[in-house]
Coordinates of C-alpha atoms and ligand atoms in Angstrom, one line a residue:
M1 CA 43.4 -48.3 3.5
Q2 CA 45.2 -45.2 2.3
S3 CA 43.3 -42.1 1.3
P4 CA 43.8 -40.8 -2.3
E5 CA 46.0 -38.0 -0.8
Q6 CA 48.3 -40.5 0.9
L7 CA 48.8 -42.6 -2.2
P8 CA 52.2 -42.3 -3.9
P9 CA 52.3 -40.6 -7.2
P10 CA 52.8 -42.9 -10.3
K11 CA 56.4 -43.9 -10.7
Q12 CA 57.3 -41.8 -13.7
G13 CA 55.6 -38.8 -12.4
R14 CA 57.4 -39.2 -9.0
L15 CA 60.9 -39.3 -10.8
L16 CA 60.0 -36.2 -12.8
A17 CA 58.9 -34.4 -9.7
Q18 CA 62.1 -35.3 -7.9
E19 CA 64.2 -34.1 -10.9
N20 CA 62.3 -30.9 -11.2
S21 CA 62.6 -30.1 -7.5
A22 CA 66.4 -30.8 -7.6
V23 CA 66.8 -28.4 -10.6
D24 CA 64.6 -25.8 -8.8
S25 CA 66.6 -25.9 -5.6
Q26 CA 69.9 -25.6 -7.6
N27 CA 68.5 -22.5 -9.3
V28 CA 67.5 -20.9 -6.0
K29 CA 70.8 -21.6 -4.4
Q30 CA 72.7 -20.0 -7.3
Q31 CA 70.4 -16.9 -7.2
L32 CA 70.9 -16.6 -3.5
R33 CA 74.7 -16.9 -3.8
R34 CA 74.7 -14.1 -6.5
V35 CA 72.6 -11.8 -4.3
L36 CA 74.9 -12.4 -1.3
E37 CA 78.0 -11.8 -3.4
A38 CA 76.5 -8.6 -4.7
A39 CA 75.7 -7.4 -1.3
S40 CA 79.3 -8.0 0.0
K41 CA 80.9 -6.2 -3.0
P42 CA 82.2 -2.6 -2.4
E43 CA 79.4 -0.1 -3.0
D44 CA 78.4 0.6 -6.6
P45 CA 78.2 4.4 -6.6
V46 CA 75.9 4.7 -9.6
L47 CA 73.4 2.2 -8.4
N48 CA 73.3 3.6 -4.9
S49 CA 72.8 7.2 -6.0
H50 CA 69.8 5.9 -8.1
L51 CA 68.4 4.2 -5.1
R52 CA 68.8 7.2 -2.9
D53 CA 67.0 9.4 -5.4
H54 CA 64.1 7.0 -6.1
P55 CA 61.0 8.2 -4.1
H56 CA 59.7 4.7 -3.3
V57 CA 62.8 2.6 -3.0
S58 CA 65.0 3.1 0.0
A59 CA 68.1 1.4 1.2
E60 CA 67.6 3.0 4.6
G61 CA 66.7 0.5 7.4
P62 CA 64.2 2.5 9.5
R63 CA 62.0 3.3 6.4
G64 CA 61.9 -0.4 5.4
T65 CA 60.8 -1.2 8.9
M66 CA 58.0 1.4 8.7
A67 CA 56.7 -0.1 5.4
A68 CA 56.6 -3.5 6.9
L69 CA 54.8 -2.2 9.9
G70 CA 52.2 -0.4 7.7
I71 CA 51.6 -3.6 5.7
T72 CA 51.2 -5.6 8.9
L73 CA 48.8 -3.0 10.3
A74 CA 46.7 -3.0 7.1
L75 CA 46.5 -6.8 7.2
L76 CA 45.4 -6.7 10.8
V77 CA 42.7 -4.1 10.1
W78 CA 41.5 -6.2 7.2
M79 CA 41.3 -9.4 9.3
V80 CA 39.5 -7.7 12.2
T81 CA 37.0 -6.2 9.7
L82 CA 36.4 -9.7 8.2
L83 CA 35.9 -11.1 11.7
L84 CA 33.4 -8.4 12.7
I85 CA 31.5 -8.8 9.5
S86 CA 31.3 -12.6 10.0
I87 CA 30.1 -12.1 13.7
W88 CA 27.6 -9.5 12.6
K89 CA 26.3 -12.0 9.9
Q90 CA 25.9 -14.7 12.4
I91 CA 24.0 -12.7 14.9
H92 CA 21.9 -11.3 12.1
S93 CA 21.0 -14.7 10.6
S94 CA 20.2 -16.2 14.0
W95 CA 17.4 -13.6 14.6
N96 CA 15.4 -15.3 11.8
L97 CA 14.4 -12.0 10.3
P98 CA 13.0 -11.9 6.8
P99 CA 15.8 -12.2 4.2
G100 CA 17.4 -9.1 2.6
P101 CA 20.7 -7.7 1.3
F102 CA 23.6 -7.6 3.7
P103 CA 23.7 -4.3 5.6
L104 CA 26.9 -2.3 6.0
P105 CA 27.7 -0.6 9.4
I106 CA 26.1 2.9 9.8
V107 CA 24.8 3.3 6.2
G108 CA 22.9 -0.1 6.2
N109 CA 21.5 -0.8 2.7
V110 CA 21.0 2.8 1.7
L111 CA 23.6 2.3 -1.2
Q112 CA 21.3 -0.4 -2.5
V113 CA 18.2 1.8 -3.0
D114 CA 17.7 4.5 -5.5
L115 CA 16.9 7.6 -3.4
K116 CA 15.1 9.1 -6.5
D117 CA 12.7 6.1 -6.7
I118 CA 12.7 4.1 -3.5
P119 CA 9.4 2.3 -4.5
K120 CA 11.1 1.0 -7.6
S121 CA 14.0 -0.3 -5.5
F122 CA 11.6 -2.0 -3.2
A123 CA 10.0 -3.8 -6.2
R124 CA 13.5 -4.9 -7.5
L125 CA 14.5 -6.2 -4.0
A126 CA 11.1 -8.1 -3.7
E127 CA 12.0 -9.9 -7.0
R128 CA 15.2 -11.0 -5.3
F129 CA 14.2 -11.7 -1.8
G130 CA 10.5 -12.4 -1.9
P131 CA 7.4 -10.5 -0.8
V132 CA 8.7 -9.9 2.8
F133 CA 12.2 -8.7 3.2
T134 CA 14.5 -6.7 5.6
L135 CA 16.4 -3.6 4.8
Y136 CA 18.5 -1.4 7.0
L137 CA 18.0 2.3 6.1
G138 CA 20.8 3.7 8.1
T139 CA 20.7 1.8 11.4
R140 CA 16.9 1.5 11.2
R141 CA 15.5 -1.9 10.6
V142 CA 12.7 -1.9 8.1
V143 CA 10.6 -4.8 6.9
V144 CA 9.0 -4.2 3.5
L145 CA 5.8 -6.0 2.3
H146 CA 5.3 -6.3 -1.3
G147 CA 2.2 -7.7 -3.1
Y148 CA -1.4 -8.4 -2.2
K149 CA -1.0 -11.4 0.1
A150 CA 1.7 -9.9 2.4
V151 CA 0.2 -6.4 2.5
K152 CA -3.2 -7.8 3.3
E153 CA -1.9 -10.0 6.0
V154 CA -0.3 -7.1 7.8
L155 CA -3.0 -4.5 7.3
L156 CA -6.1 -6.6 7.7
N157 CA -5.4 -10.0 9.3
R158 CA -2.7 -8.9 11.8
K159 CA -3.9 -5.4 12.2
N160 CA -3.2 -4.9 15.9
E161 CA 0.4 -6.1 15.8
F162 CA 1.3 -3.7 13.0
S163 CA -0.8 -0.6 13.9
G164 CA 2.0 1.4 15.2
R165 CA 3.4 4.4 13.3
G166 CA 7.1 4.5 12.2
K167 CA 8.9 7.7 13.0
I168 CA 9.2 10.4 10.2
P169 CA 11.9 12.7 11.5
A170 CA 10.7 15.6 9.3
F171 CA 7.5 15.6 11.4
Q172 CA 9.3 15.3 14.7
M173 CA 7.4 18.2 16.1
Y174 CA 4.1 16.3 15.6
E175 CA 5.4 13.0 17.1
D176 CA 3.0 11.3 19.4
K177 CA 0.4 14.0 18.9
G178 CA -2.6 14.2 16.6
I179 CA -3.4 11.2 14.4
I180 CA -1.0 10.7 11.5
F181 CA 2.4 10.7 13.3
N182 CA 1.0 9.6 16.7
N183 CA 2.5 6.4 18.0
G184 CA 1.6 7.2 21.6
P185 CA -1.2 6.4 24.0
T186 CA -3.5 9.2 22.8
W187 CA -3.7 8.0 19.1
K188 CA -6.5 5.5 19.5
D189 CA -8.8 8.0 21.3
I190 CA -8.1 10.9 19.0
R191 CA -8.5 8.8 15.9
R192 CA -11.8 7.3 17.1
F193 CA -13.1 10.7 18.1
S194 CA -12.1 12.3 14.8
L195 CA -13.7 9.6 12.8
T196 CA -17.1 9.9 14.6
T197 CA -17.0 13.7 14.5
L198 CA -16.0 13.8 10.8
R199 CA -18.9 11.4 10.1
D200 CA -21.4 13.5 12.1
Y201 CA -20.3 16.6 10.2
G202 CA -20.4 14.8 6.9
M203 CA -24.0 13.5 7.2
G204 CA -27.3 15.0 6.5
K205 CA -28.3 18.4 5.4
Q206 CA -25.2 20.7 5.7
G207 CA -23.2 17.5 5.4
N208 CA -20.2 16.9 3.1
E209 CA -22.2 16.5 -0.1
E210 CA -23.8 20.0 0.3
R211 CA -20.5 21.5 1.5
I212 CA -18.7 20.2 -1.7
Q213 CA -21.5 21.3 -4.0
R214 CA -21.4 24.8 -2.5
E215 CA -17.7 24.9 -3.0
A216 CA -18.1 23.6 -6.6
H217 CA -20.1 26.7 -7.5
F218 CA -17.2 28.9 -6.3
L219 CA -14.7 26.9 -8.1
L220 CA -16.7 27.1 -11.4
E221 CA -17.0 30.8 -11.1
E222 CA -13.2 31.1 -10.5
L223 CA -12.6 28.9 -13.6
R224 CA -14.9 31.1 -15.7
K225 CA -12.9 34.2 -14.7
T226 CA -9.9 32.7 -16.5
R227 CA -11.7 33.5 -19.8
G228 CA -10.0 30.7 -21.6
Q229 CA -6.5 31.9 -20.8
P230 CA -3.8 29.6 -19.6
F231 CA -3.4 29.1 -15.8
D232 CA -1.7 26.9 -13.3
P233 CA -4.3 24.8 -11.6
T234 CA -2.3 24.1 -8.4
F235 CA -3.8 26.7 -6.1
L236 CA -7.0 27.5 -8.0
V237 CA -8.3 24.0 -8.2
G238 CA -6.7 23.1 -4.9
R239 CA -8.7 25.8 -3.2
A240 CA -11.8 23.7 -3.3
P241 CA -10.7 20.8 -1.1
C242 CA -8.9 23.3 1.1
N243 CA -12.2 25.2 1.7
V244 CA -14.2 22.0 2.2
I245 CA -11.9 20.8 5.0
A246 CA -11.5 24.4 6.5
D247 CA -15.3 24.6 6.7
I248 CA -15.4 21.3 8.6
L249 CA -12.5 22.2 10.9
F250 CA -12.9 25.9 11.5
N251 CA -16.3 26.8 10.2
R252 CA -14.8 29.1 7.6
R253 CA -14.0 29.3 4.0
F254 CA -11.3 31.4 2.4
N255 CA -11.9 33.7 -0.6
Y256 CA -9.9 32.6 -3.7
D257 CA -7.6 35.7 -3.2
D258 CA -7.1 35.2 0.5
K259 CA -3.4 35.7 1.3
K260 CA -3.3 33.5 4.5
C261 CA -5.0 30.6 2.6
L262 CA -2.5 30.9 -0.3
R263 CA 0.4 30.9 2.2
L264 CA -1.0 27.7 3.9
M265 CA -1.6 26.0 0.7
S266 CA 1.9 26.8 -0.6
M267 CA 3.4 25.4 2.5
F268 CA 1.4 22.1 2.2
N269 CA 2.4 21.9 -1.5
E270 CA 6.1 22.7 -0.9
N271 CA 6.3 20.1 1.9
F272 CA 4.6 17.4 -0.1
Y273 CA 7.1 18.0 -2.9
L274 CA 10.2 18.3 -0.7
L275 CA 9.2 15.1 1.3
S276 CA 9.3 13.4 -2.1
T277 CA 12.9 14.5 -3.0
P278 CA 16.1 12.3 -2.5
W279 CA 17.5 14.6 0.2
L280 CA 14.4 14.2 2.4
Q281 CA 14.6 10.4 2.0
L282 CA 18.2 10.7 3.3
Y283 CA 17.1 13.1 6.1
N284 CA 14.3 10.8 7.3
N285 CA 16.9 8.0 7.8
F286 CA 19.9 9.9 8.9
S287 CA 18.4 12.9 10.8
G288 CA 20.8 12.4 13.7
Y289 CA 23.7 13.3 11.4
L290 CA 22.0 15.7 9.0
R291 CA 19.8 17.8 11.2
Y292 CA 22.7 20.3 11.8
L293 CA 23.5 20.7 8.2
P294 CA 21.9 23.3 5.9
G295 CA 19.4 21.9 3.4
S296 CA 15.8 21.6 2.3
H297 CA 14.8 19.6 5.5
R298 CA 15.1 23.0 7.3
K299 CA 12.4 24.4 5.0
V300 CA 10.1 21.4 5.7
L301 CA 10.6 21.8 9.5
A302 CA 9.9 25.5 9.3
N303 CA 6.7 24.9 7.3
V304 CA 5.6 22.2 9.7
S305 CA 6.2 24.6 12.6
E306 CA 4.3 27.5 10.9
I307 CA 1.3 25.3 10.0
K308 CA 1.1 24.2 13.6
A309 CA 1.3 27.8 14.8
Y310 CA -1.7 28.6 12.6
T311 CA -3.8 25.7 14.0
L312 CA -2.8 26.6 17.5
E313 CA -3.9 30.1 17.0
M314 CA -7.3 28.8 15.7
A315 CA -7.7 26.5 18.6
K316 CA -7.0 29.4 21.1
E317 CA -9.5 31.6 19.3
H318 CA -12.1 28.9 19.4
L319 CA -11.4 28.2 23.1
Q320 CA -12.1 31.9 23.9
S321 CA -15.5 31.9 22.3
L322 CA -16.5 28.3 22.9
D323 CA -20.2 27.7 23.8
P324 CA -20.4 24.0 24.9
S325 CA -24.1 23.9 24.3
C326 CA -23.6 24.8 20.6
P327 CA -20.3 23.6 19.1
R328 CA -19.7 25.4 15.7
D329 CA -17.2 23.0 14.1
F330 CA -14.7 20.1 14.6
T331 CA -12.3 22.3 16.6
D332 CA -15.0 23.1 19.2
C333 CA -15.9 19.4 19.4
L334 CA -12.3 18.5 19.8
L335 CA -11.7 21.1 22.5
M336 CA -14.7 19.8 24.5
E337 CA -13.4 16.3 24.2
M338 CA -10.0 17.3 25.5
E339 CA -11.7 19.0 28.3
K340 CA -13.2 15.7 29.3
H341 CA -9.8 14.2 29.6
S342 CA -8.2 17.2 31.3
G343 CA -5.6 16.0 33.9
E344 CA -4.7 12.9 31.8
S345 CA -1.3 13.2 30.3
G346 CA -1.0 14.0 26.6
Y347 CA -4.5 15.7 26.3
T348 CA -3.2 19.2 25.7
L349 CA -3.8 22.2 23.5
E350 CA -0.7 21.2 21.5
N351 CA -2.3 17.9 20.7
V352 CA -5.4 19.7 19.5
A353 CA -3.2 21.9 17.3
V354 CA -1.4 18.9 15.7
T355 CA -4.7 17.1 15.1
L356 CA -6.0 20.1 13.3
A357 CA -2.8 20.4 11.4
D358 CA -2.9 16.7 10.3
L359 CA -6.5 17.0 9.0
F360 CA -5.9 20.4 7.4
F361 CA -2.7 19.2 5.5
A362 CA -3.9 15.7 4.7
G363 CA -7.3 16.9 3.8
T364 CA -6.1 19.5 1.3
E365 CA -2.9 18.4 -0.4
T366 CA -3.8 14.7 -1.2
T367 CA -7.2 15.6 -2.9
S368 CA -5.8 18.7 -4.5
T369 CA -2.8 16.8 -6.1
T370 CA -5.1 14.0 -7.3
L371 CA -7.4 16.5 -9.0
R372 CA -4.4 18.3 -10.6
Y373 CA -2.9 15.0 -11.8
G374 CA -6.3 13.9 -13.0
L375 CA -6.9 17.0 -15.2
L376 CA -3.4 16.5 -16.8
I377 CA -4.3 12.8 -17.6
L378 CA -7.6 13.8 -19.1
M379 CA -5.9 16.3 -21.4
K380 CA -3.6 13.6 -22.7
Y381 CA -6.5 11.4 -23.5
P382 CA -9.2 13.7 -25.1
E383 CA -11.2 10.6 -26.2
I384 CA -11.7 9.7 -22.5
E385 CA -12.7 13.3 -21.7
E386 CA -15.2 13.1 -24.6
K387 CA -16.8 9.9 -23.1
L388 CA -17.1 11.7 -19.8
H389 CA -18.8 14.7 -21.3
K390 CA -21.4 12.4 -23.0
E391 CA -22.1 10.5 -19.7
I392 CA -22.5 13.7 -17.8
D393 CA -24.8 15.2 -20.4
R394 CA -26.9 12.0 -20.3
V395 CA -27.2 11.6 -16.5
I396 CA -26.9 15.1 -15.1
G397 CA -27.5 17.5 -18.0
P398 CA -26.1 21.0 -18.4
S399 CA -27.2 22.9 -15.2
R400 CA -28.0 20.8 -12.2
I401 CA -25.0 20.4 -9.9
P402 CA -23.7 16.8 -9.7
A403 CA -24.8 14.8 -6.7
V404 CA -23.6 11.6 -5.0
K405 CA -26.5 9.6 -6.2
D406 CA -25.4 10.2 -9.8
R407 CA -22.4 7.9 -9.3
L408 CA -24.6 4.8 -9.6
E409 CA -25.6 5.8 -13.1
M410 CA -22.1 7.1 -14.1
P411 CA -19.9 3.9 -14.2
Y412 CA -17.5 5.5 -16.7
M413 CA -16.8 8.5 -14.4
D414 CA -16.6 6.2 -11.5
A415 CA -14.0 4.0 -13.3
V416 CA -12.0 7.1 -14.4
V417 CA -11.8 8.5 -10.9
H418 CA -10.6 5.0 -9.6
E419 CA -8.1 4.7 -12.5
I420 CA -6.7 8.2 -11.7
Q421 CA -6.1 7.1 -8.2
R422 CA -4.6 3.8 -9.2
F423 CA -2.4 5.3 -12.0
I424 CA -1.1 8.3 -10.0
D425 CA -0.3 6.0 -7.0
L426 CA -0.2 9.1 -4.8
I427 CA 1.4 7.5 -1.8
P428 CA 3.4 4.5 -3.2
S429 CA 5.1 3.2 -0.1
N430 CA 2.2 4.1 2.2
L431 CA 3.1 5.7 5.6
P432 CA 5.5 3.7 7.7
H433 CA 3.8 1.4 10.2
E434 CA 5.6 -0.1 13.3
A435 CA 5.3 -3.6 15.0
T436 CA 3.7 -3.0 18.4
Q437 CA 5.0 -6.3 19.8
D438 CA 7.4 -9.1 18.9
T439 CA 5.5 -11.2 16.4
M440 CA 5.9 -13.8 13.6
L441 CA 5.1 -13.1 10.0
Q442 CA 5.2 -15.9 7.4
G443 CA 7.6 -17.8 9.6
Y444 CA 9.9 -14.9 10.3
V445 CA 10.4 -12.9 13.5
I446 CA 9.5 -9.3 13.5
P447 CA 10.8 -7.7 16.7
K448 CA 8.7 -5.0 18.4
G449 CA 9.7 -1.5 17.1
T450 CA 10.5 -2.7 13.6
V451 CA 9.3 -0.3 10.9
V452 CA 7.0 -2.1 8.6
I453 CA 6.2 -0.8 5.1
P454 CA 3.1 -2.2 3.5
T455 CA 3.6 -0.9 0.0
L456 CA 0.5 0.3 -1.8
D457 CA 2.0 0.5 -5.3
S458 CA 2.5 -3.3 -5.3
L459 CA -1.3 -3.7 -5.3
L460 CA -2.2 -0.7 -7.5
Y461 CA 0.4 -1.9 -10.1
D462 CA -0.2 -5.6 -9.8
D463 CA 0.0 -7.0 -13.4
Q464 CA -2.3 -10.0 -12.6
E465 CA -5.1 -7.8 -11.4
F466 CA -4.7 -5.0 -13.9
S467 CA -3.9 -6.1 -17.4
D468 CA -1.6 -3.2 -18.3
P469 CA -0.7 -1.4 -15.1
G470 CA 1.6 1.1 -16.7
Q471 CA -1.2 2.4 -19.0
F472 CA -4.1 4.7 -18.0
K473 CA -7.1 2.6 -18.8
P474 CA -10.5 3.2 -17.2
E475 CA -11.3 -0.3 -18.5
H476 CA -9.3 -1.7 -15.5
F477 CA -12.5 -0.8 -13.5
L478 CA -15.1 -1.8 -16.1
D479 CA -16.6 -5.1 -17.0
G480 CA -17.5 -6.3 -20.4
N481 CA -20.9 -4.6 -20.3
G482 CA -19.5 -1.2 -19.3
K483 CA -20.5 -1.7 -15.6
F484 CA -18.3 -0.6 -12.8
K485 CA -16.0 -3.4 -11.7
Y486 CA -14.7 -3.4 -8.1
S487 CA -11.1 -4.5 -7.4
D488 CA -9.9 -5.5 -3.9
Y489 CA -6.4 -4.4 -5.0
F490 CA -7.6 -0.7 -5.1
K491 CA -6.1 0.5 -1.9
P492 CA -4.8 4.1 -2.4
F493 CA -6.1 4.9 1.1
S494 CA -4.4 1.8 2.7
A495 CA -6.6 -0.4 5.0
G496 CA -7.0 -1.6 8.5
K497 CA -6.4 0.2 11.8
R498 CA -4.6 3.1 10.2
V499 CA -6.7 3.4 7.1
C500 CA -7.1 7.0 5.8
V501 CA -9.5 9.0 8.1
G502 CA -10.6 11.1 5.1
E503 CA -11.4 8.3 2.6
G504 CA -15.1 8.9 2.3
L505 CA -14.7 12.7 2.1
A506 CA -11.9 12.5 -0.5
R507 CA -13.8 10.1 -2.8
M508 CA -16.9 12.3 -2.7
E509 CA -14.8 15.4 -3.5
L510 CA -13.0 13.7 -6.4
F511 CA -16.3 12.5 -8.0
L512 CA -18.3 15.7 -7.5
L513 CA -15.6 18.3 -8.3
L514 CA -14.3 16.5 -11.5
S515 CA -17.9 16.0 -12.6
A516 CA -18.7 19.7 -12.0
I517 CA -15.6 20.8 -13.9
L518 CA -16.2 18.6 -16.9
Q519 CA -20.0 19.4 -17.0
H520 CA -19.1 23.1 -17.7
F521 CA -15.7 23.1 -19.4
N522 CA -13.6 21.4 -22.1
L523 CA -10.0 21.1 -21.1
K524 CA -7.4 22.5 -23.5
S525 CA -3.7 21.6 -23.3
L526 CA -1.0 24.1 -24.4
V527 CA 0.9 21.4 -26.0
D528 CA 0.0 18.5 -28.3
P529 CA -1.8 15.9 -26.0
R530 CA 0.6 13.2 -27.3
D531 CA 3.5 15.2 -25.9
I532 CA 2.2 15.4 -22.4
D533 CA 4.6 13.6 -20.1
L534 CA 2.7 12.1 -17.2
R535 CA 5.8 10.9 -15.3
P536 CA 6.1 12.4 -11.8
I537 CA 8.8 15.0 -11.1
A538 CA 9.6 13.5 -7.7
I539 CA 8.9 10.2 -6.0
G540 CA 9.2 9.6 -2.3
F541 CA 6.6 10.3 0.3
G542 CA 4.3 11.0 -2.7
R543 CA 4.4 11.0 -6.4
I544 CA 4.4 14.6 -7.5
P545 CA 2.8 15.5 -10.9
P546 CA 4.7 17.7 -13.4
H547 CA 4.0 21.5 -13.3
Y548 CA 1.7 22.5 -16.1
K549 CA -0.8 25.1 -17.3
L550 CA -4.1 24.5 -19.1
C551 CA -7.1 26.4 -20.5
V552 CA -10.7 25.7 -19.7
I553 CA -13.2 26.5 -22.4
P554 CA -16.9 26.9 -21.5
R555 CA -19.0 24.2 -23.1
S556 CA -22.0 26.4 -23.7
Ligands
HEM601 C1 -6.9 11.3 -2.4 C2 -6.9 11.6 -1.2 C3 -6.2 10.8 -0.1 C4 -5.4 9.8 -0.1 C5 -4.8 9.0 -1.4 C6 -5.0 9.4 1.2 C7 -4.1 8.4 1.6 C8 -3.8 8.1 2.9 C9 -2.9 7.0 3.2 C10 -2.2 6.1 2.2 C11 -2.8 7.0 4.6 C12 -1.8 6.1 5.4 C13 -2.6 4.9 5.9 C14 -1.7 4.0 6.7 O1 -0.9 4.4 7.5 O2 -1.9 2.8 6.5 C15 -3.6 8.1 5.1 C16 -3.7 8.4 6.4 C17 -4.5 9.5 6.9 N1 -5.3 10.3 6.1 FE1 -5.5 10.3 4.1 N2 -5.6 10.2 2.1 C18 -6.4 11.1 1.3 C19 -7.2 12.1 1.8 C20 -7.4 12.4 3.1 C21 -8.3 13.5 3.6 C22 -9.3 14.3 2.8 C23 -8.1 13.5 5.1 C24 -8.8 14.4 6.0 C25 -10.1 14.6 6.1 C26 -7.1 12.5 5.4 C27 -6.7 12.3 6.6 C28 -5.8 11.2 7.0 C29 -5.4 11.0 8.4 C30 -5.8 11.8 9.6 C31 -4.5 9.8 8.3 C32 -3.8 9.2 9.5 C33 -4.6 7.9 9.9 C34 -3.8 7.3 11.1 O3 -2.6 7.4 11.2 O4 -4.5 6.7 11.9 N3 -6.7 11.9 4.2 N4 -4.2 8.7 4.0

């Protein structure tokens, strides 16, 4: 049997086709003849001078050959590129990695993410590719997890396979030392030791509750000194968490006018901001190319170095006066622990310094920013502030300093603190994790060394769990009877093997310090509360609140 292509065309159509092709070939022959005749005629001086003067048309042989060569070369390059892309695509798909947008050589998918708001780009890509997808940020392969199920699987169910730490080039100096940026063999030991020591220092009399209460007195005194005048809360309110962690680490507190403390705090603050800007997102993915260029990454690196120089100095001072029978603080305990491991590689004074720097920076800037953002939110919603005043008056009264036990009787304050942390979404994309071995996840291969990002904003802003995630509503954490309502989606401190070491301390600070401030003061905004803009000024490593000033007016 003949295939449809082999069948002859219908008769009439066939004749027409033959006629048409005969006419066409006649026309072509005539045109060719005309061209040849023209070419054999004596030169037309007018036409030729026009051709000579025209920049793009040349009658000269060698130039024509060059043009032909150029076109051939361009075609060749185009074909080779297509070939390479197709080979790259085949290799890529044969790995069975999670799906994702097609990466370009060198830049990867960086053109597909908004450097001003990478978490938003992740959410957009998750809509297209699903809750587990692959991206190339530069040449770095990154697997992003979006949503409760995927994030929980990585952080809690498969915690060993994903407990590594992805590189953050801005903190290269701290790499494989301390806790946060440590992806080396000492991480487990130092983390375990730090957790137990922080817990020991946090418990009992002279524990964290008393430490925070003591600092709350100094903070209230400093707030009173403003006498109702406008002030920037950044370093004034931030001093309280800074002093709490300084007391634990170094057995010292700084006066509110201490220059050294102000210098350290401003470096913490500057780094948290710069790390959230587009340039640092670029730097952290292309540091190999960008490190030699000028730019704000140099400021971050200089601050990181100066902070470590300070903690190294503190470690050395402690070492000189150390009495092993009577450790004074976390630093003494850490030095003694390092001594036990002396001779083992990695247990160095540098490692002590980086551990202290980690705890000092993380212990100050996170809580300080949360308090500052929280006060701005409360100024925007005076009706919420009013409810808090009432609850404080009912449970604590006007003079006794707030205590941890009050939390059980203060569901509204508890809900507000949770809602502040949910709404501000301080570290939206978490810190990068890394796969410690080749592993499978939801049917996909995740090769060892792949950077894994278990996003936290995808839980905090889940619209099934929180009815109106874009709105600040303490009701997200309250049941119908006004009782505190727990949510398993509340994970601003992450979860699993790398969960924040300071979670307990931070939560205690937020509750006690906010309660103490509102017990004694009314917050007063310098602008109409409705005009307060809560949108962050930078989104990257963190979400940075806008700069603002406020007044605090004594309540009695
Ligand atoms: C509101 C306050 C805080 C928030 C929102 C917060 C959040 C986080 C997050 C999201 C991580 C990354 C977890 C991961 O990789 O999965 C982290 C790690 C860490 N945080 Fe916090 N944190 C806060 C306060 C603190 C405080 C007060 C300290 C110190 C006392 C601290 C010390 C650390 C350390 C050492 C790590 C690294 C853990 C590791 O890599 O093993 N944080 N934090």
